C-alpha positions as a printed Julia matrix, in Angstrom:
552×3 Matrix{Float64}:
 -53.93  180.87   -3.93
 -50.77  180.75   -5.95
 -49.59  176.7    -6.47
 -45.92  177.82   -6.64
 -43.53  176.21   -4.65
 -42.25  178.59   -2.19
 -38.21  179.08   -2.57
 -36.39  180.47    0.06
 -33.08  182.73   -0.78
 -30.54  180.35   -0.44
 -32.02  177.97   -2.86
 -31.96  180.8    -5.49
 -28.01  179.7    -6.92
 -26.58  181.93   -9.57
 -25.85  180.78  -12.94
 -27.95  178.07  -15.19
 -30.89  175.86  -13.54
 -29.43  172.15  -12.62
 -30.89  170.89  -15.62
 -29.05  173.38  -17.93
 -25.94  172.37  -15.82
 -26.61  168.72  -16.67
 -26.93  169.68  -20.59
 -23.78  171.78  -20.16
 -21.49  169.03  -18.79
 -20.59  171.18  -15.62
 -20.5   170.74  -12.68
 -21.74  166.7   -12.55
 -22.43  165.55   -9.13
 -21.43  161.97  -10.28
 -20.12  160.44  -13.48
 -21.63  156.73  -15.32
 -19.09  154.46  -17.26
 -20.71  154.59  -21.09
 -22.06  150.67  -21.53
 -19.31  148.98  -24.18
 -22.13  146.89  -25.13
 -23.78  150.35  -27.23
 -20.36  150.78  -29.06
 -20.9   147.4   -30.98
 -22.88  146.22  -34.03
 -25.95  144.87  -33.27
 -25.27  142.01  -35.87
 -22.53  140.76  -33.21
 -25.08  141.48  -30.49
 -27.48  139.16  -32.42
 -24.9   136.38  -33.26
 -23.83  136.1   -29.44
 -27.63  136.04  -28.54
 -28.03  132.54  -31.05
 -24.99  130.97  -29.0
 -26.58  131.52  -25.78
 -29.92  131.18  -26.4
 -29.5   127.28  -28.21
 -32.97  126.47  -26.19
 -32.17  122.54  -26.1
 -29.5   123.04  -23.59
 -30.13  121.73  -20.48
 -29.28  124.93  -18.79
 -31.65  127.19  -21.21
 -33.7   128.15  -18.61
 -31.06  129.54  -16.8
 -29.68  131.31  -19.08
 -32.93  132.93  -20.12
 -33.19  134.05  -17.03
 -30.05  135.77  -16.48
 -30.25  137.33  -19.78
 -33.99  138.43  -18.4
 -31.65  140.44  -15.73
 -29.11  141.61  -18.01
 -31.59  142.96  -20.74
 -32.98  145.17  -17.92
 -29.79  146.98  -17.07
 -29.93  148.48  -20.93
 -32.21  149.91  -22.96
 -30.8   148.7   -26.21
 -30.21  145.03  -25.14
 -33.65  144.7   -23.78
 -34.83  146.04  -27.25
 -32.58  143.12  -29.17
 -33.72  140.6   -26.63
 -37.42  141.37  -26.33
 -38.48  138.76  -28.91
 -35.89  136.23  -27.74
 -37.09  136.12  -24.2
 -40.03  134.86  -25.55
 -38.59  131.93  -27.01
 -38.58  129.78  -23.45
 -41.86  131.3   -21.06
 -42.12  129.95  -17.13
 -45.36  131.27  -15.02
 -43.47  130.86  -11.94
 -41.17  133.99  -13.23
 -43.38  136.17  -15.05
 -47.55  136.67  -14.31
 -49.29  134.55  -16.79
 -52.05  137.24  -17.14
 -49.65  139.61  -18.81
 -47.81  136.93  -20.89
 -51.33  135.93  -22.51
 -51.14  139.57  -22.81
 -48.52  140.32  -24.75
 -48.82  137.82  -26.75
 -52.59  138.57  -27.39
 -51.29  141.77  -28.77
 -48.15  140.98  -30.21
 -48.55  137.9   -32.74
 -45.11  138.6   -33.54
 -43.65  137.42  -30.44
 -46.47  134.93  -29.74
 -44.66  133.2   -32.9
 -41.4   133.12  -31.2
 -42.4   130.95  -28.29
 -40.82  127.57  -27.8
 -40.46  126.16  -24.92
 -43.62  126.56  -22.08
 -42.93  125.51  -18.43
 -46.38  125.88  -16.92
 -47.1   125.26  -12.66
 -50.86  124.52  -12.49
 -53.19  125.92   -9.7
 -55.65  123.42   -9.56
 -55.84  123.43   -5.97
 -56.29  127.04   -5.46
 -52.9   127.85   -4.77
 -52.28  131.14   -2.86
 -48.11  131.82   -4.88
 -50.76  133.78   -7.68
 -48.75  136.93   -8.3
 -51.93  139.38   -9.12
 -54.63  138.37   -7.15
 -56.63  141.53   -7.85
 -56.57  140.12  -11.76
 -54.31  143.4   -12.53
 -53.74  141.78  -16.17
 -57.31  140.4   -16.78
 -58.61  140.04  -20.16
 -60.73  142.95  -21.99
 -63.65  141.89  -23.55
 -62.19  142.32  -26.87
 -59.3   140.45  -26.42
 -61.69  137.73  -25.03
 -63.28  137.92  -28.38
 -60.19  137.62  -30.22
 -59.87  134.85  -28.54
 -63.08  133.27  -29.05
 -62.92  134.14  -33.03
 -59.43  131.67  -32.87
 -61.31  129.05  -31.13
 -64.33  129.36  -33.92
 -61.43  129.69  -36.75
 -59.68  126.68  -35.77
 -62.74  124.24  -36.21
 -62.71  123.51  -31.99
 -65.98  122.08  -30.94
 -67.53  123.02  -27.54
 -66.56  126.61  -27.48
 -68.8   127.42  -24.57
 -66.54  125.63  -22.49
 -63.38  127.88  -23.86
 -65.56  131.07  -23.22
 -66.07  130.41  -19.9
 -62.38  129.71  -18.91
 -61.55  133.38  -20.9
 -63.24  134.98  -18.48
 -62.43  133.21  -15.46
 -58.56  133.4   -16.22
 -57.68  130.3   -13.98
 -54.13  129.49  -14.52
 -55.04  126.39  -16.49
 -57.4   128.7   -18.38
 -54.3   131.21  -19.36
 -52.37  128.32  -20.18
 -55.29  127.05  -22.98
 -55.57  130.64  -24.13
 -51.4   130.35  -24.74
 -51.72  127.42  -26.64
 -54.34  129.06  -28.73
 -52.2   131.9   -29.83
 -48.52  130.46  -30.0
 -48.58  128.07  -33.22
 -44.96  126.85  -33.07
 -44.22  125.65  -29.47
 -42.06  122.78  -29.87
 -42.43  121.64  -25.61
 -44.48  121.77  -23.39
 -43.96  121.17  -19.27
 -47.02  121.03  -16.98
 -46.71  120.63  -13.03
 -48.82  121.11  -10.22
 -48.53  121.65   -6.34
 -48.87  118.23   -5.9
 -46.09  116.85   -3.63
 -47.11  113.03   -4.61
 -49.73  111.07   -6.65
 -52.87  111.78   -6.72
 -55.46  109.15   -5.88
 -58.62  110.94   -7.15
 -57.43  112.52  -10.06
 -59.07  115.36  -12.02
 -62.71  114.17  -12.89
 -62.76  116.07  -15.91
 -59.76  116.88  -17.88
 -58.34  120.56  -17.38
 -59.23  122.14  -20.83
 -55.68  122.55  -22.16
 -55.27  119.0   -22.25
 -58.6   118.93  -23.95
 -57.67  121.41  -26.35
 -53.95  118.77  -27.22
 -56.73  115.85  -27.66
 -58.65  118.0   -29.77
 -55.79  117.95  -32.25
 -55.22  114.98  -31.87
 -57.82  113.38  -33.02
 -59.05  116.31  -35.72
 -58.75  116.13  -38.98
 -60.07  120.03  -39.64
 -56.77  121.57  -41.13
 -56.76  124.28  -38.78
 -56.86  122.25  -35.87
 -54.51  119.28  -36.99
 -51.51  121.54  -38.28
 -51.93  123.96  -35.15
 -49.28  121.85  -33.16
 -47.42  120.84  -36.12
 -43.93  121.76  -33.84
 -45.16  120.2   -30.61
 -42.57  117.66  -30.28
 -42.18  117.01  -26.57
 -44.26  117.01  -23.63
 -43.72  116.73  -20.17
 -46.83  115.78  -17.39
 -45.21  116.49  -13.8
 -49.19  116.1   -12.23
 -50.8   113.56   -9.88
 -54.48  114.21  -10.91
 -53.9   113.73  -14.34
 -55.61  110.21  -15.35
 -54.25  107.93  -18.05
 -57.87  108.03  -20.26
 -57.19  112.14  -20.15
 -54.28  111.7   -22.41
 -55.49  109.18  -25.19
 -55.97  111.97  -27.91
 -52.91  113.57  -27.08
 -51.05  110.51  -28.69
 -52.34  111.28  -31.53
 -50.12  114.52  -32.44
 -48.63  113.61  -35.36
 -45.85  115.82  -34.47
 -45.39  114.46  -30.82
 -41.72  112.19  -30.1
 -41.46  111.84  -26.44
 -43.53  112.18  -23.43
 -42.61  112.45  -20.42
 -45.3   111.72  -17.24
 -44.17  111.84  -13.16
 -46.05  111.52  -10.43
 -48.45  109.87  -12.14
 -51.11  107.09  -10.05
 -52.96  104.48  -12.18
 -54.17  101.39  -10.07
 -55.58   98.35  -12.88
 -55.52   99.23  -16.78
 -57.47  101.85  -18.19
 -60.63  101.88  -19.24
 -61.32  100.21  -22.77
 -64.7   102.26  -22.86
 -62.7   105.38  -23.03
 -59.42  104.47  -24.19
 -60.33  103.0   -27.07
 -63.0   106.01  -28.13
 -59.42  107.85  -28.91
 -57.11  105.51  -29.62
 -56.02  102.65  -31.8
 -53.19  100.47  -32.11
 -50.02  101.85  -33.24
 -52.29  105.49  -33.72
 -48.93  107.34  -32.19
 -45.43  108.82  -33.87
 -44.03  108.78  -30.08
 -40.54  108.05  -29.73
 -39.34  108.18  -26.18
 -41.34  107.39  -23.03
 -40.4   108.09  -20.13
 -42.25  107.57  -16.75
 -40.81  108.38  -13.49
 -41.47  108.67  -10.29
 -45.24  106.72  -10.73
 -47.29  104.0    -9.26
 -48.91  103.07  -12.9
 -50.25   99.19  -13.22
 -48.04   96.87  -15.82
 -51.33   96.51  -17.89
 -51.64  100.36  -18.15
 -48.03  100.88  -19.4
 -49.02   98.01  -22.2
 -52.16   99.94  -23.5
 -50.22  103.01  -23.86
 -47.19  101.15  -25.38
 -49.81   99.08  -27.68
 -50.88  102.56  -29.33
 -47.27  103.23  -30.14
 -45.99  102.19  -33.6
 -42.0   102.19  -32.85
 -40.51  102.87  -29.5
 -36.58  103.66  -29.6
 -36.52  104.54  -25.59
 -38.63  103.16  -22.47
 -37.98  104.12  -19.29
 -40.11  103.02  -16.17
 -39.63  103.84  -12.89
 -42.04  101.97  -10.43
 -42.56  103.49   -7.45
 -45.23  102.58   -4.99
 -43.72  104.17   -1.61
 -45.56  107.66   -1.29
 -48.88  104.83   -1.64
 -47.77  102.61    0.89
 -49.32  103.75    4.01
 -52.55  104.71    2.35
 -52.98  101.42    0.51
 -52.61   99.45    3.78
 -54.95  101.49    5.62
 -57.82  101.73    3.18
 -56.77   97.95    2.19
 -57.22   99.12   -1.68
 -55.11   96.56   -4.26
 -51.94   98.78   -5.37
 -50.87   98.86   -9.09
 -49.06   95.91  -10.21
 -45.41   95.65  -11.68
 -45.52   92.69  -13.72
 -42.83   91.4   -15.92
 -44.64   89.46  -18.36
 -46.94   91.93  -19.14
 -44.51   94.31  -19.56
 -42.11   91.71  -22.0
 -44.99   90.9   -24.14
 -45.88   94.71  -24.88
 -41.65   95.3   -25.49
 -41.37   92.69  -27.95
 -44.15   94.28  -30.12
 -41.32   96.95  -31.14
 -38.38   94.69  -30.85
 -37.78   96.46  -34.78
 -37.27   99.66  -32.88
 -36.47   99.71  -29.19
 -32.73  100.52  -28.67
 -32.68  101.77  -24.86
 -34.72   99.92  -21.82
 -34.62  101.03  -18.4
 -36.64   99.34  -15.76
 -36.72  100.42  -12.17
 -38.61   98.95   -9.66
 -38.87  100.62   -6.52
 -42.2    99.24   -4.8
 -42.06   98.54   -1.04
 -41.58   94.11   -1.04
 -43.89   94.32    2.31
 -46.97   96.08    0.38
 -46.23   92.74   -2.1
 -45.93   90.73    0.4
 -49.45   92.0     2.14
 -51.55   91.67   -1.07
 -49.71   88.36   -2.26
 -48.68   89.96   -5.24
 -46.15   88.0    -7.75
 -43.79   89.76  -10.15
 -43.15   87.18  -12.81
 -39.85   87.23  -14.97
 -39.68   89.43  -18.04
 -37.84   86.08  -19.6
 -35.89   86.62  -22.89
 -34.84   89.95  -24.76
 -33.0    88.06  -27.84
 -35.26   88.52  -30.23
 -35.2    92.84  -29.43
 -32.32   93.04  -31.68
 -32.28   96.94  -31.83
 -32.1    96.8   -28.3
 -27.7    98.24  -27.29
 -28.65   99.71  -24.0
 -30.47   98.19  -20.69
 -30.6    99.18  -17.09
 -32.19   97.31  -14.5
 -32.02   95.18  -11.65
 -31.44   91.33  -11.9
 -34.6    90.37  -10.31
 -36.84   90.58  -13.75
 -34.89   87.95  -14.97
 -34.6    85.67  -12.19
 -38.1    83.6   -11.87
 -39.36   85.76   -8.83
 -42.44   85.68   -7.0
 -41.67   89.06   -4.74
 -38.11   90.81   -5.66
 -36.23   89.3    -2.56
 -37.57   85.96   -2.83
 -35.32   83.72   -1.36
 -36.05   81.0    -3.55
 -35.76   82.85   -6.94
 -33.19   81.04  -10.05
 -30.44   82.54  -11.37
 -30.43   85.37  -13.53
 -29.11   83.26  -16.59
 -28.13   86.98  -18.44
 -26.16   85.31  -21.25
 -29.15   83.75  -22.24
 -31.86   86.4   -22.03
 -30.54   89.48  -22.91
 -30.62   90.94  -25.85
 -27.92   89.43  -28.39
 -26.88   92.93  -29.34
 -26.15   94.71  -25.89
 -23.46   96.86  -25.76
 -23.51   98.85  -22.56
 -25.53   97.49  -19.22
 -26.35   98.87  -15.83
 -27.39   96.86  -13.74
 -28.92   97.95   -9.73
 -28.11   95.2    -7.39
 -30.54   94.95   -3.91
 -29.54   96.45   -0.65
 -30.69   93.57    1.25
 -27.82   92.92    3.83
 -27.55   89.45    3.94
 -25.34   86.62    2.27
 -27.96   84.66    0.1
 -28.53   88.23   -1.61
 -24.71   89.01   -2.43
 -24.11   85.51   -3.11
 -26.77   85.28   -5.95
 -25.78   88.71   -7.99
 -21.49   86.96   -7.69
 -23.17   84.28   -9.25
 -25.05   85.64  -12.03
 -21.81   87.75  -13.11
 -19.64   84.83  -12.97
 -21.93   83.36  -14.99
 -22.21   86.32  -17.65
 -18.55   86.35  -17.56
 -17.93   82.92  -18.86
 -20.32   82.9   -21.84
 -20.94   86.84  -22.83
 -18.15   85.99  -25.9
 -20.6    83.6   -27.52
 -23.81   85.18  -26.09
 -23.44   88.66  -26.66
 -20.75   89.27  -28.57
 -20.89   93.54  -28.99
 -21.2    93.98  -24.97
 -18.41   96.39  -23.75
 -19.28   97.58  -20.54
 -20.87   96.86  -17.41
 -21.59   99.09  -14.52
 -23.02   98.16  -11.57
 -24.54  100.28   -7.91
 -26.57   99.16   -5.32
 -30.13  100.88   -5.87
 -29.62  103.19   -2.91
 -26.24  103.75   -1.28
 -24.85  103.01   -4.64
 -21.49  102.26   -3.34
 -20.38   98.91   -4.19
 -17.24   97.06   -1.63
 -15.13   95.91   -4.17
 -12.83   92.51   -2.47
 -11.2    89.83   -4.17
 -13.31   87.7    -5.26
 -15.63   90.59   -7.09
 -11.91   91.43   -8.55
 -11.43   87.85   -9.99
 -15.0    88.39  -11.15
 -13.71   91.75  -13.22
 -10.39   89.94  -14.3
 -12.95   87.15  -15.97
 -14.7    89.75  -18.0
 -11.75   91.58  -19.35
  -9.89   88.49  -20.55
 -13.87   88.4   -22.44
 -12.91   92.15  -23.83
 -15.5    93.42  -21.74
 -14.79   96.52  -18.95
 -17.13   95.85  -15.1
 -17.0    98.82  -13.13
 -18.7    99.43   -9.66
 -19.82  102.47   -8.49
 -17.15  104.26   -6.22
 -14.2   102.69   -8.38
 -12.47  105.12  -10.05
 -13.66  105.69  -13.64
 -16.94  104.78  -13.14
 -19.5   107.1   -14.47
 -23.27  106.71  -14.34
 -25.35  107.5   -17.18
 -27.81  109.96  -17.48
 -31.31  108.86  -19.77
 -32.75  112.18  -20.51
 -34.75  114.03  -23.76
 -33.73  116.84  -24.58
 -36.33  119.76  -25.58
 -36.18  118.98  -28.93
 -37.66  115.48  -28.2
 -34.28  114.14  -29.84
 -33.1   110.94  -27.02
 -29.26  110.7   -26.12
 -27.06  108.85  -23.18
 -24.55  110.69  -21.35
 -22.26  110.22  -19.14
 -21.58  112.55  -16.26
 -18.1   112.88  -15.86
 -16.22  113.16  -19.1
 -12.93  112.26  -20.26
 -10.25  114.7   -21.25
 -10.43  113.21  -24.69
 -13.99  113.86  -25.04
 -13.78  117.66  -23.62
 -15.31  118.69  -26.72
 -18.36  117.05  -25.93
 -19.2   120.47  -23.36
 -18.03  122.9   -25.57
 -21.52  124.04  -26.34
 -21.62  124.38  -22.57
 -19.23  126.4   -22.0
 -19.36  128.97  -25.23
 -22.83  129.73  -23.44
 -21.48  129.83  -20.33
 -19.07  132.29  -21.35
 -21.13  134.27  -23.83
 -23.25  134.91  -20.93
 -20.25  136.35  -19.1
 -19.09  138.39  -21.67
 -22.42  140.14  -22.19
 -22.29  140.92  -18.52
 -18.65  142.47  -18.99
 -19.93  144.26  -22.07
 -22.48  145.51  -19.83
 -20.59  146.76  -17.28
 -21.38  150.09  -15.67
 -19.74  152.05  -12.48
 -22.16  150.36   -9.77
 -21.45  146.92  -11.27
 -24.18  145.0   -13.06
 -26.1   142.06  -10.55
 -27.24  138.71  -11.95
 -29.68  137.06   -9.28
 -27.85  138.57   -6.69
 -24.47  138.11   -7.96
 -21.85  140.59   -8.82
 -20.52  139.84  -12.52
């Protein structure tokens, strides 16, 4: 039987086929607007590309994801952008199967990647994209992989086999670290919604793999991360003695852990197998969000050689509940602890933030005493501090009654220039009465005492929102007859400042809202902003072109 498609008379038209008709130019049943974007150099093309795509913006990520949905409306912007998409990757927007992929068989753009935002499965999290393992491995791209491991000096390969083949999400994220030599960050998170009593009992193999090189000294191994500059840990189970060798990178400046649950210090056995004192290059530490014991946070700042930027950010509320029911001791925020592991890089230490936001009941309970973190004079690097008054008053829970004035003049550093300072939101007189006090006193000595201090901003720890009345006005008139500015949050001017590391692991201190005399501060911003625009104009077509949903 004949497998031509059977035609019936009126669908035999006279004159050329359709496609003929196409080639022709006649008879078009619609018409496209030509893309302006193909009618320019690609040089330009290429230039606009390296103002967007500045990776240490904050905003990189979104931009690389809008470009991601502009390079797919034309063929030869996807082909310029193809290697730079590869500069920031993110499992949560592209399978990690096929990345590994790609850059399995593409060293080229392997080499381009930066920036890795990674969102761990460890609990067997159904969001995987290809259950059916669509982009698994072959075996000879397993063996590729293997002969890396082998070439790079890394003991235990059995272990690395194994995790080829079972193509976990932690185990894609190893095999990406094997291949891409010149990632500069690296941001881990999990599904975790808070900490994580348990923990991991082994650590994943990726983090394995960053200890590895740590603590190497095989060339291959050592210079692998030689970029690796910033890391972030967003992950409950990870446990403090995981992350010893890790220090180690000579390359590493700031790292970044949330979420994190430590109760007691961490154990010497294992801690000090892979580390030493002062053994790490880091620069800024920052940990947020974490219920991590004061004698902890010293071991990890006693392998440090010179801090510029701490920030700690107790927080024991997610743990509350738990710890009273299964009547387990919670980690400890202890001042002196903390002051006597600071001062060891009082040559180096130029921002301090301190935030303690445990539950005073849980305290309370267990009978647990603060301390005072006593004097910062001798931290003479030290310009920047934020924190709460209570770590200087001589406190045996945070809203002790009883508890003696702050006396700032005297113990904070003699070099200060800007302070924030998080008053309590306990509603009663003693409370308000106390911080008045320990202003007024401030006021009438920070001349003598701390002679570069310029500005103070104050906000309750919660609400924020400070009632400014008379006497807190008298209070302000002291300090700027002292050449020194106090603003409270909801007066006008005030603006809050924003600690943050940027990708490149290089620290700075913002502030949010920015004076018309400082516009140029966003201008970065804003060229981005706008080159991102103007690509979509460039790209413009009859339909319209859509950006995550948007018309632009």
């Amino acid at each position: 039987m004949s497998k031509r498609k059977f035609t019936k008379p009126g669908d035999l038209l006279p004159g050329p086929s359709p496609r003929k008709r196409r080639a022709q130019g006649t008879d078009r049943p619609f018409t496209t607007k030509t893309s302006v974007l193909n009618d320019l150099p690609e040089e330009l093309i290429l230039e606009v590309l390296d103002q967007v795509l500045w990776w240490e913006d904050g905003d990189a990520k979104a931009h690389y994801q809008t470009l991601h949905s502009l390079s797919l409306t034309n063929r030869k912007l996807y082909r310029l952008t193809k290697s730079y998409l590869y500069t920031i990757v993110d499992n949560v927007f592209v399978d990690s199967g096929k990345l590994l992929r790609s850059a399995i068989q593409e060293p080229e753009l392997a080499k381009r990647i930066k920036c890795v935002h990674w969102l761990d499965d460890h609990q067997g999290s159904p969001y995987q994209w290809n259950p059916d393992n669509k982009y698994k491995l072959s075996q000879i791209e397993r063996r590729e992989l293997c002969k890396l491991v082998d070439r790079l000096g890394i003991p235990e390969i059995q272990a690395y086999r194994i995790g080829f083949k079972e193509q976990k999400m932690r185990d894609n994220l190893t095999s990406l670290l094997l291949v891409a030599p010149d990632i500069e960050s690296i941001e881990v998170a999990d599904t975790n919604m808070c900490c994580s009593p348990s923990g991991y009992r082994l650590r994943p193999m990726w983090l394995k793999l960053l200890c590895d090189a740590g603590m190497s000294t095989i060339p291959g191994l050592s210079t692998h991360f030689q970029h690796l500059s910033t890391i972030r840990l967003q992950m409950g189970p990870i446990k403090l003695e995981h992350i010893g060798g890790m220090l180690r990178l000579p390359s590493l400046r700031a790292l970044m852990l949330e979420d994190i649950f430590h109760p007691g210090e961490i154990l010497p056995w294992r801690w000090d197998a892979e580390v030493a004192p002062r053994c790490s290059n880091l620069q800024v530490l920052y940990i947020e969000n974490s219920y991590i014991d004061s004698l902890a946070v010293a071991q990890i700042l006693h392998a440090i050689k010179a801090l510029k930027l701490f920030c700690l950010d107790f927080d024991n509320w997610i743990h509350s509940a738990a710890n009273r029911f299964f009547g387990e001791r919670p980690p400890l925020m202890h001042y002196p602890t903390l002051a006597a592991a600071l001062l060891a890089h009082k040559d180096s230490l130029e921002q301090l933030s301190l935030e303690d936001s445990s539950e005073g009941e849980l305290r309370a309970f267990f009978g647990d005493e603060t301390g005072c973190l006593g004097s910062l004079r001798d931290m003479h690097k030290l310009k920047y501090v934020d924190m709460g008054l209570y770590p200087f008053r001589q406190n045996k829970t945070p809203h002790d009654d009883n508890a003696a004035p702050a006396r700032l003049a005297e113990n904070l550093p003699r070099n200060i220039e800007h302070m924030d300072i998080s008053i309590e939101e306990v509603l009663n007189d003693a409370e308000e009465k106390r911080w008045r006090r320990d202003l007024e006193d401030l006021a009438r000595t920070c001349k003598t005492m701390v002679p570069l201090l310029r500005e103070i901003r104050v906000a309750k720890r919660l609400v924020q929102v400070v009632f400014v009345d008379d006497e807190v006005r008298k209070i302000k008139e002291k300090f700027a007859e002292q050449g020194v500015v106090l603003r409270f949050c909801g007066e006008e001017g005030y603006r809050p400042t924003v600690k943050h590391c940027t990708g490149g692991g290089r620290e700075r201190d913002e502030d949010v809202d920015v004076d018309v005399d400082d516009a140029e501060v966003d201008d970065d911003d804003n060229d981005s902003s706008l080159s991102i625009q103007l690509m979509a104009d460039l790209l413009g077509t009859a339909g319209g072109t859509y950006v995550h949903g948007h018309e632009v």
